[in-house]
Coordinates of C-alpha atoms in Angstrom, one line a residue:
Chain T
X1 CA 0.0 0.0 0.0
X2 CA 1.3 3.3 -0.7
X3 CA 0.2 6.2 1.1
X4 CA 0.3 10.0 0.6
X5 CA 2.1 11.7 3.4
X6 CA -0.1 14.7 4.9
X7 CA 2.1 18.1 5.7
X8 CA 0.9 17.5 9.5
X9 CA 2.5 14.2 9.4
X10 CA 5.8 15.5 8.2
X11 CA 5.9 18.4 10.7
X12 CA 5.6 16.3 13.1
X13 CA 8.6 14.2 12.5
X14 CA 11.1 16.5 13.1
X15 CA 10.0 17.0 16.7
X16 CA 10.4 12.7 16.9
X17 CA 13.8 13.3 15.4
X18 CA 14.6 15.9 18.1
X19 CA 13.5 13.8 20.9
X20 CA 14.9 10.8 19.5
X21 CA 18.8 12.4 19.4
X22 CA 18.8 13.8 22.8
X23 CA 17.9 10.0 23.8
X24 CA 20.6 8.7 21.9
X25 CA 23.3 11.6 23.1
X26 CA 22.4 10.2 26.5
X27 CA 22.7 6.6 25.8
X28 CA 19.2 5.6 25.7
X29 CA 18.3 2.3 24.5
X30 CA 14.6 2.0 24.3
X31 CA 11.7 4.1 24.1
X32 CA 7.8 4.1 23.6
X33 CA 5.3 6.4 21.7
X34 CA 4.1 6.9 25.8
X35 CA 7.5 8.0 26.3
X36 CA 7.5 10.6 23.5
X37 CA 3.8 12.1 24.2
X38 CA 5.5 13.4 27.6
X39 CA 7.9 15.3 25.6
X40 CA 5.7 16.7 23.0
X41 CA 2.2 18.7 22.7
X42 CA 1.2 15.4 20.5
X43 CA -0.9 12.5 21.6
X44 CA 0.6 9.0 22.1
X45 CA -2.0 7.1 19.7
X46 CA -1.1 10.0 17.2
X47 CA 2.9 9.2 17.9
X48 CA 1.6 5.7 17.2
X49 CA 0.3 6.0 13.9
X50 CA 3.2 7.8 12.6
X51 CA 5.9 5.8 13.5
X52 CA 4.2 2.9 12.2
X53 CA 4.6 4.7 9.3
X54 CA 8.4 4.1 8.9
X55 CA 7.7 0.4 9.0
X56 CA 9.7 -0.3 12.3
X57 CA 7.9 -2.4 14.9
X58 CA 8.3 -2.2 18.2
X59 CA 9.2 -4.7 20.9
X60 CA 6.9 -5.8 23.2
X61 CA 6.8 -4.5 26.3
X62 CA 10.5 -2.9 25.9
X63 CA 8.7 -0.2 22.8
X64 CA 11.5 0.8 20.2
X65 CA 15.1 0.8 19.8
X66 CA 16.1 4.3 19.7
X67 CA 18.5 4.4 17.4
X68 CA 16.5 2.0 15.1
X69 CA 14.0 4.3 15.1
X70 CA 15.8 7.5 15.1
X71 CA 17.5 5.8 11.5
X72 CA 13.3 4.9 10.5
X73 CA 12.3 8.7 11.0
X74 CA 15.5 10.4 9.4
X75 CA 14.7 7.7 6.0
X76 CA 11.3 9.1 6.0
X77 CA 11.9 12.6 6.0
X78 CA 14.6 11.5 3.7
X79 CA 17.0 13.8 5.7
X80 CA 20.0 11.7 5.0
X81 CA 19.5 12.9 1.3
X82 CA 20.6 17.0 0.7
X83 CA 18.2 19.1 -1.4
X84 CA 20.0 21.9 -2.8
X85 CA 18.5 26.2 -1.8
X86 CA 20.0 29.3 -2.7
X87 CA 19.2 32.0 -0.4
X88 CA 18.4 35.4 -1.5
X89 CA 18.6 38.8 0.6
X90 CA 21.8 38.4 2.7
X91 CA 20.9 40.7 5.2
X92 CA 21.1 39.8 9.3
X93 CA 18.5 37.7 8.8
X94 CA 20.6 36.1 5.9
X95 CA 23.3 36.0 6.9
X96 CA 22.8 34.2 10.0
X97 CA 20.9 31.4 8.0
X98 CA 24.1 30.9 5.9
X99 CA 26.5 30.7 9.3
X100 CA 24.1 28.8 10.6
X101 CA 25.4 24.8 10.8
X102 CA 21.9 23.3 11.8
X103 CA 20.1 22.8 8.0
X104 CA 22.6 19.8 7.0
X105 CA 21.4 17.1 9.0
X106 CA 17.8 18.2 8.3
X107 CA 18.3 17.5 4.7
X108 CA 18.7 21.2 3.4
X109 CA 22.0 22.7 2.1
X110 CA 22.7 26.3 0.8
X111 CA 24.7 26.2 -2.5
X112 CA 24.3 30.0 -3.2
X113 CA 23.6 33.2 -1.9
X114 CA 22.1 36.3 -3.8
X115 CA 22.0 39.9 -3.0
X116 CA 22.4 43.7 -4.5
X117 CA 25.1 45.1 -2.3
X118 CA 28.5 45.7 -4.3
X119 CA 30.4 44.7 -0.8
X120 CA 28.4 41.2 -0.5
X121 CA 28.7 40.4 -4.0
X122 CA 31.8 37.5 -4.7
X123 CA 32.1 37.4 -1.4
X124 CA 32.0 33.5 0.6
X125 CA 29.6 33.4 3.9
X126 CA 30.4 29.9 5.5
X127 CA 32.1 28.9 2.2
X128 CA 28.6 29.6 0.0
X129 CA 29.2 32.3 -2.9
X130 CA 27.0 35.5 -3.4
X131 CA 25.8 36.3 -6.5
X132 CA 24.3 39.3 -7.4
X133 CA 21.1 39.5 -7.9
X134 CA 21.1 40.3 -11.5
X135 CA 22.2 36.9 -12.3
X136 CA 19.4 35.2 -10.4
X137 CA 17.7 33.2 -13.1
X138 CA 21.2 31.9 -14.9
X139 CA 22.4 31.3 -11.3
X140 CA 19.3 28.9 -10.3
X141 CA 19.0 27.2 -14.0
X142 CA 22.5 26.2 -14.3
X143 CA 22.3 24.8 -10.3
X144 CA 19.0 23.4 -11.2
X145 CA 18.5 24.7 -7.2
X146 CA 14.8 23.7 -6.7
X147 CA 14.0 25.3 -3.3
X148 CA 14.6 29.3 -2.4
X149 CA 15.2 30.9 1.4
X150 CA 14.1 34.3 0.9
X151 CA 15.4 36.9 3.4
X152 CA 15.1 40.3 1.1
X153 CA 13.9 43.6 2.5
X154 CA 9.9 44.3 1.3
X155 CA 10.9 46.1 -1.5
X156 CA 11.2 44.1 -4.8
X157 CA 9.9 40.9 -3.3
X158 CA 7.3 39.8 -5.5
X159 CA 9.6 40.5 -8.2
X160 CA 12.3 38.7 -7.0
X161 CA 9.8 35.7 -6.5
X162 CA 8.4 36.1 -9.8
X163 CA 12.0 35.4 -11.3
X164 CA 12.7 32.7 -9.1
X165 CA 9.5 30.9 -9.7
X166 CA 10.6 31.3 -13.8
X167 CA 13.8 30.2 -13.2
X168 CA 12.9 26.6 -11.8
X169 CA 11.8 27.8 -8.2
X170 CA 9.0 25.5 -6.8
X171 CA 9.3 26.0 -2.6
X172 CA 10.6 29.0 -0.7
X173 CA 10.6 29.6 2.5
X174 CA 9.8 32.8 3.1
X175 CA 11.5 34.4 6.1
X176 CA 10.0 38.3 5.4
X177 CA 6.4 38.9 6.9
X178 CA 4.9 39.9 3.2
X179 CA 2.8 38.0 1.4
X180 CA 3.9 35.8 -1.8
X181 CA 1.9 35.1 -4.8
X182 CA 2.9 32.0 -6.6
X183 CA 1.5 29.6 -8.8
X184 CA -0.2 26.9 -7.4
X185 CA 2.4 23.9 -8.3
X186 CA 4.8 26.4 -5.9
X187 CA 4.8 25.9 -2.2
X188 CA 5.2 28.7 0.5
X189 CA 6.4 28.3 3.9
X190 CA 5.9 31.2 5.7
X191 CA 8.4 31.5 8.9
X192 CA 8.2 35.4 10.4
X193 CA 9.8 35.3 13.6
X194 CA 9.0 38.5 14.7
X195 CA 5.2 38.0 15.7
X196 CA 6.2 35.7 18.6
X197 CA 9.1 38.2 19.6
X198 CA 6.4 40.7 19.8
X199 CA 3.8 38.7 21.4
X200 CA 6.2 37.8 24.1
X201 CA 7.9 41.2 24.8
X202 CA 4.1 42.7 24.6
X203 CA 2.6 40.1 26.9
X204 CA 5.9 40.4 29.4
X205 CA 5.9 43.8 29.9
X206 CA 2.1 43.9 30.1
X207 CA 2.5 42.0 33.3
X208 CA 5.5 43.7 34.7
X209 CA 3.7 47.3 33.7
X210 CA 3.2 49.8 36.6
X211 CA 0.3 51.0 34.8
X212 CA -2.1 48.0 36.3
X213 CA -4.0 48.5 32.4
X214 CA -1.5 47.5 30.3
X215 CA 2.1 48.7 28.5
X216 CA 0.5 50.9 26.0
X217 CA -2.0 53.7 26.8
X218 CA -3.9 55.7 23.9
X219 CA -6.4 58.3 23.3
X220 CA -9.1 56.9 21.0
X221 CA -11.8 60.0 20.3
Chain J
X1 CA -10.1 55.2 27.3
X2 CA -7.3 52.3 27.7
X3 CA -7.7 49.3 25.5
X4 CA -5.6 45.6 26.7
X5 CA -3.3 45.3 23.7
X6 CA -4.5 41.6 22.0
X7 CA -1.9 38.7 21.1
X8 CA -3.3 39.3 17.6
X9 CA -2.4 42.7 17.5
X10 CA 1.0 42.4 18.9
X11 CA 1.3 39.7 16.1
X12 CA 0.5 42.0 13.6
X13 CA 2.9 45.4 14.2
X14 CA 6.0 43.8 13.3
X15 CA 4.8 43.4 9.6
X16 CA 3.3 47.0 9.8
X17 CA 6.6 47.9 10.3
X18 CA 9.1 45.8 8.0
X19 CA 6.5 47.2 5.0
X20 CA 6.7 50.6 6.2
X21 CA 10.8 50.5 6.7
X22 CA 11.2 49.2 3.4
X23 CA 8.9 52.1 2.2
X24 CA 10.9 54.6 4.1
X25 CA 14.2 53.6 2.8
X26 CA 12.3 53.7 -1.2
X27 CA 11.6 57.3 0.1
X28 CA 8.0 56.8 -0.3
X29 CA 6.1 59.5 1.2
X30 CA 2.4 58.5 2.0
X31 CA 0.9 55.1 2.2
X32 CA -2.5 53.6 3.4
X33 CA -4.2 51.0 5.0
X34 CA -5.3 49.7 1.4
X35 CA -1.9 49.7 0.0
X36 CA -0.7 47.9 3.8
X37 CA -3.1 45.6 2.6
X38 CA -1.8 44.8 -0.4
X39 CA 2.1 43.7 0.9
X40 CA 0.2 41.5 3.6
X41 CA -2.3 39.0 4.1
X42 CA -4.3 41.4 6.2
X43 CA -7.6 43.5 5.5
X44 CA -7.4 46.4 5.3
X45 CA -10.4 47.3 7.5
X46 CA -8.4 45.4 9.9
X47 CA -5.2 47.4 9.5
X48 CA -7.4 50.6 9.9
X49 CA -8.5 49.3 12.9
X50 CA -4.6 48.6 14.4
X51 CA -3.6 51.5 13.4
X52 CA -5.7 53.8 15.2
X53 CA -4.5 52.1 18.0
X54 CA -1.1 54.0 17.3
X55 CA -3.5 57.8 17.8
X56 CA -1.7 58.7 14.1
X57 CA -4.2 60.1 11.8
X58 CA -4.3 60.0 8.4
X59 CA -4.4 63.0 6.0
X60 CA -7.6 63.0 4.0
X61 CA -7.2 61.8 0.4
X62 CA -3.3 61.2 1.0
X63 CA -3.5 58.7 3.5
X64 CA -0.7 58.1 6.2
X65 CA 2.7 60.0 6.4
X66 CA 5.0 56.9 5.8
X67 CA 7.9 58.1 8.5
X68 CA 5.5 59.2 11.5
X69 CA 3.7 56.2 10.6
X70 CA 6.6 53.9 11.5
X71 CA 8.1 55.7 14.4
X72 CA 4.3 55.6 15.9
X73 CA 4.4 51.8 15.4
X74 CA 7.4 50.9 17.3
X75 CA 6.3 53.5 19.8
X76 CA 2.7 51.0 19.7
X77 CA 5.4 47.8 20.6
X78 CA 7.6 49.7 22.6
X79 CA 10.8 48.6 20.6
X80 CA 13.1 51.9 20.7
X81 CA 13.3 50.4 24.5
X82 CA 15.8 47.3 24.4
X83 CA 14.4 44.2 27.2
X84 CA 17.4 42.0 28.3
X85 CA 17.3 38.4 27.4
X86 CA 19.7 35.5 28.1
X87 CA 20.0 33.0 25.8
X88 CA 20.3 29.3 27.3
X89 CA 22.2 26.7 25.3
X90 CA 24.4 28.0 22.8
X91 CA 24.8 24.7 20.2
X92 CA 24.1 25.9 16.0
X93 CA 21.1 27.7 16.5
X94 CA 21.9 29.7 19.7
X95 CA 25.0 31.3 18.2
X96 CA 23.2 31.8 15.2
X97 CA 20.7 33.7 17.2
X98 CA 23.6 35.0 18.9
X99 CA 25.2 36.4 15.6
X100 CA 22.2 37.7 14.3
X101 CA 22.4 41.9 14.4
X102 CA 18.2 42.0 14.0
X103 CA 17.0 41.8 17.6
X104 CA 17.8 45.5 18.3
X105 CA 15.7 46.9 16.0
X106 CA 13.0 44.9 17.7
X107 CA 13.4 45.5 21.1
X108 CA 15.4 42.4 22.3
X109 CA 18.7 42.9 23.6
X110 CA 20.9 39.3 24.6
X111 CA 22.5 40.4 27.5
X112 CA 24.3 36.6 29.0
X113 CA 24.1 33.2 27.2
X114 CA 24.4 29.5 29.1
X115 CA 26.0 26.5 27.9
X116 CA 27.6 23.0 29.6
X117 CA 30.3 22.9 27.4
X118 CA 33.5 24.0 28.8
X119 CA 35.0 25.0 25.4
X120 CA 32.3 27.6 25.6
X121 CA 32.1 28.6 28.8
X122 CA 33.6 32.3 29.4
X123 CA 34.1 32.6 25.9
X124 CA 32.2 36.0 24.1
X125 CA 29.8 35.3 20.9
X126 CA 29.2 38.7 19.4
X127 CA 30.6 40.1 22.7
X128 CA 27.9 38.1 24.8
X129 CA 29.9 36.6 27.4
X130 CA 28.7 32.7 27.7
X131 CA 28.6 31.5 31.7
X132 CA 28.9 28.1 32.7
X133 CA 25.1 26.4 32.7
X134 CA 25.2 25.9 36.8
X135 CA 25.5 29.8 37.3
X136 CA 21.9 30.3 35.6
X137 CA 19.9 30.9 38.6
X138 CA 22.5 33.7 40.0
X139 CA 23.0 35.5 36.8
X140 CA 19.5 35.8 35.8
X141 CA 18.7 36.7 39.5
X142 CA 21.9 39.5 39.2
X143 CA 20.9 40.6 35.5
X144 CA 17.0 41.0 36.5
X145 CA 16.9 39.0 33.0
X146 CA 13.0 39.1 32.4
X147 CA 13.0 36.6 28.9
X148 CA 15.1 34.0 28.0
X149 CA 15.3 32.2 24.7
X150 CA 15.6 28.5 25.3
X151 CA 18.1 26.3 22.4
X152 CA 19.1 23.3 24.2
X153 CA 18.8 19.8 23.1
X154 CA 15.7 17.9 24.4
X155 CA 17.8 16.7 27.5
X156 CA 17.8 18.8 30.5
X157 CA 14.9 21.5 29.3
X158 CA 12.6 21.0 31.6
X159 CA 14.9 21.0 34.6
X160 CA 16.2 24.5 32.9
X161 CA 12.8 26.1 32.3
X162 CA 12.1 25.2 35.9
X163 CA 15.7 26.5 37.5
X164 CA 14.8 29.7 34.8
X165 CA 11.2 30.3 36.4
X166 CA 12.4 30.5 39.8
X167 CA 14.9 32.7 38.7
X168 CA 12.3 35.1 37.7
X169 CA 12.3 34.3 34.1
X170 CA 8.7 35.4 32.9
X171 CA 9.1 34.8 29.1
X172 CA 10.5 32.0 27.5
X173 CA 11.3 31.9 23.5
X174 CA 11.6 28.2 23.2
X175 CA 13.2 27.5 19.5
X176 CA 12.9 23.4 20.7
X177 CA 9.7 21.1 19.7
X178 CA 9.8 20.3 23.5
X179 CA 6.7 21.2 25.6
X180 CA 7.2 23.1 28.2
X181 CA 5.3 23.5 31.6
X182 CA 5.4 26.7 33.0
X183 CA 3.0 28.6 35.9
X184 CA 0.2 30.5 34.6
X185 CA 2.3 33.4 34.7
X186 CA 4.5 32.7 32.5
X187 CA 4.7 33.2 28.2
X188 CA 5.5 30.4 26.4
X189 CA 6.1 31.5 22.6
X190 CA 6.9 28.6 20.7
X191 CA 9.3 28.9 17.2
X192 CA 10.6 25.4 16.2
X193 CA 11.5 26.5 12.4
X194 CA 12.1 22.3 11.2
X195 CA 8.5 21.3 10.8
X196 CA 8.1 24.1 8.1
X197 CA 11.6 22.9 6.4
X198 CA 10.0 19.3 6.8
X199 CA 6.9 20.1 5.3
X200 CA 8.5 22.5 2.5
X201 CA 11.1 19.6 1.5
X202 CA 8.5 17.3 1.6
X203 CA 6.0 18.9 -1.2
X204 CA 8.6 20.0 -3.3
X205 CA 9.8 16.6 -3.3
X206 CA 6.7 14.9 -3.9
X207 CA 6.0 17.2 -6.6
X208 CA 9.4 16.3 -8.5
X209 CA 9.6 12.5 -7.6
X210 CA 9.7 9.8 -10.2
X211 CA 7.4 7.7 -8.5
X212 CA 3.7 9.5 -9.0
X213 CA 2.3 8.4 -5.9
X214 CA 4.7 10.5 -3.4
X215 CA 8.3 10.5 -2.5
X216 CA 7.9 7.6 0.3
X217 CA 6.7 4.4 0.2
X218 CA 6.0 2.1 2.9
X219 CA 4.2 -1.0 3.3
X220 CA 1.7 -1.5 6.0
X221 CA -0.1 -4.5 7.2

């Protein structure tokens, strides 16, 4: 039987994976879908039905090797496998994607860089070249790069995503807060971090406030 | 009259703002809610609505000064004043986070960082010293730290999150899948970025995968 795999389903595997390593790091030999629920905001008959998934079985009354299953979970995300991105905007934001060392072992490597700036251009971040950003499309077609990290200011955005998507683009992940429009065969993950930062600055200097109403005070006629 | 500010809200301001600096910096004079609208995946009625909230008016027929605008919407979140935050495990995304020059402009300022390691230990990332994990609950008490952001590995964050709650720690910007229990009191904002990679790998390879029924086969029983 061969099954589609729902994009709940695969979020969810990279928080087993997470779990699953720090089990390993400490020497842990077995574990249980129980075990995992405690860790996790995800049920233990949910757990359940995804690891069976991978086709491991578990042993009775002991649950699941760890590293077996750890190995199961990393072959169905298919993690062990690299997919090629360019990146384009290296800004802070940018730039600390390209230092960062964390995207190999979840099956995603950066291969180029892209940006406007005469001072960034030729330049090597972490060893991955920047291009500028007139040479986008050639850049993409000739590394047949299939998946885009975009980390540009506002301005030219939709532009820049229009080019991409010609050029062979079919996911980005779109780091800025603005909204993409792409074809339909072209998927979007949006991942704006600053939200949550100002949720939880709002929310922890609403409590801390002197002013017993709240942090900001305005006149509304 | 004094209105609670609403997690929604709070959610949305930061994108007010990265639209509005990118117009600044285009030297755009005026904008409006309807052309807000159009860079975002908000109404515009909506965006009327939060930005009132700021006391700015409008100019009839020319809509919003672009600059006073911006300053009165990081006024709204409070960013031109700087929080301290420690940062608590300093592995590939912590000194990413580290590294990364985009928090001041949002309010957030890393003022300590915590690891085990003793390679790490008393060294500076970006001139933020890094103190040995055991000295958590003195620093934070010392620094009046109000918001930590949490990048361990699974092991050990729950004991941390605890030690960091009786420290005083009131807001807690967990980049790990883990759950974490908390008092009432206390924000929890949640920002694991791998489900998204997982889930944007995962279509783009089921779109280009020779096999037509997905990239992952399994049998089941």
């Amino acid at each position: 039987m061969i099954h589609e795999i729902s994009d709940l389903t695969l979020r969810r595997f990279p928080k087993y994976i997470y779990i699953l390593r720090s089990m390993q790091r400490k020497g842990q030999e077995y574990t249980s879908a129980s075990e995992l629920s405690r860790f996790l905001d995800i049920h233990h008959t949910q757990i359940r039905k995804d690891l069976a998934l991978t086709g491991v079985r578990g042993i009775p009354k002991r649950g699941h090797r760890v590293d077996s299953l750890l190995r199961a979970c990393i072959e169905f995300l298919d993690w062990d496998n690299l997919t090629d991105a360019c990146l384009v905007g290296v800004g802070n934001m940018g730039s600390a994607l390209l230092n960062y060392e964390g995207f190999a072992q979840s099956g995603l490597q950066i291969v180029a860089a892209f940006d406007s700036d005469p001072e960034k251009i030729d330049k090597r971040i972490n060893n991955i070249k920047v291009y500028p950003i007139e040479k986008l499309k050639d850049v993409i077609g000739i590394l047949e790069v299939k998946i885009a990290i975009l980390t540009t200011p506002a301005k030219n955005s939709q532009k820049l995503t229009n080019e991409m998507v010609a050029a062979g683009i079919q996911g980005i992940w779109n780091f800025t807060p603005k909204k993409l429009v792409v074809p339909e065969n072209v998927v979007v993950e949006n991942m704006d971090i600053y939200p949550a930062l100002a949720a939880l600055l709002g929310k922890v200097r609403n409590v801390n406030t002197i002013n017993p109403n709240g942090p900001v005070e305005f006149d509304q006629e």
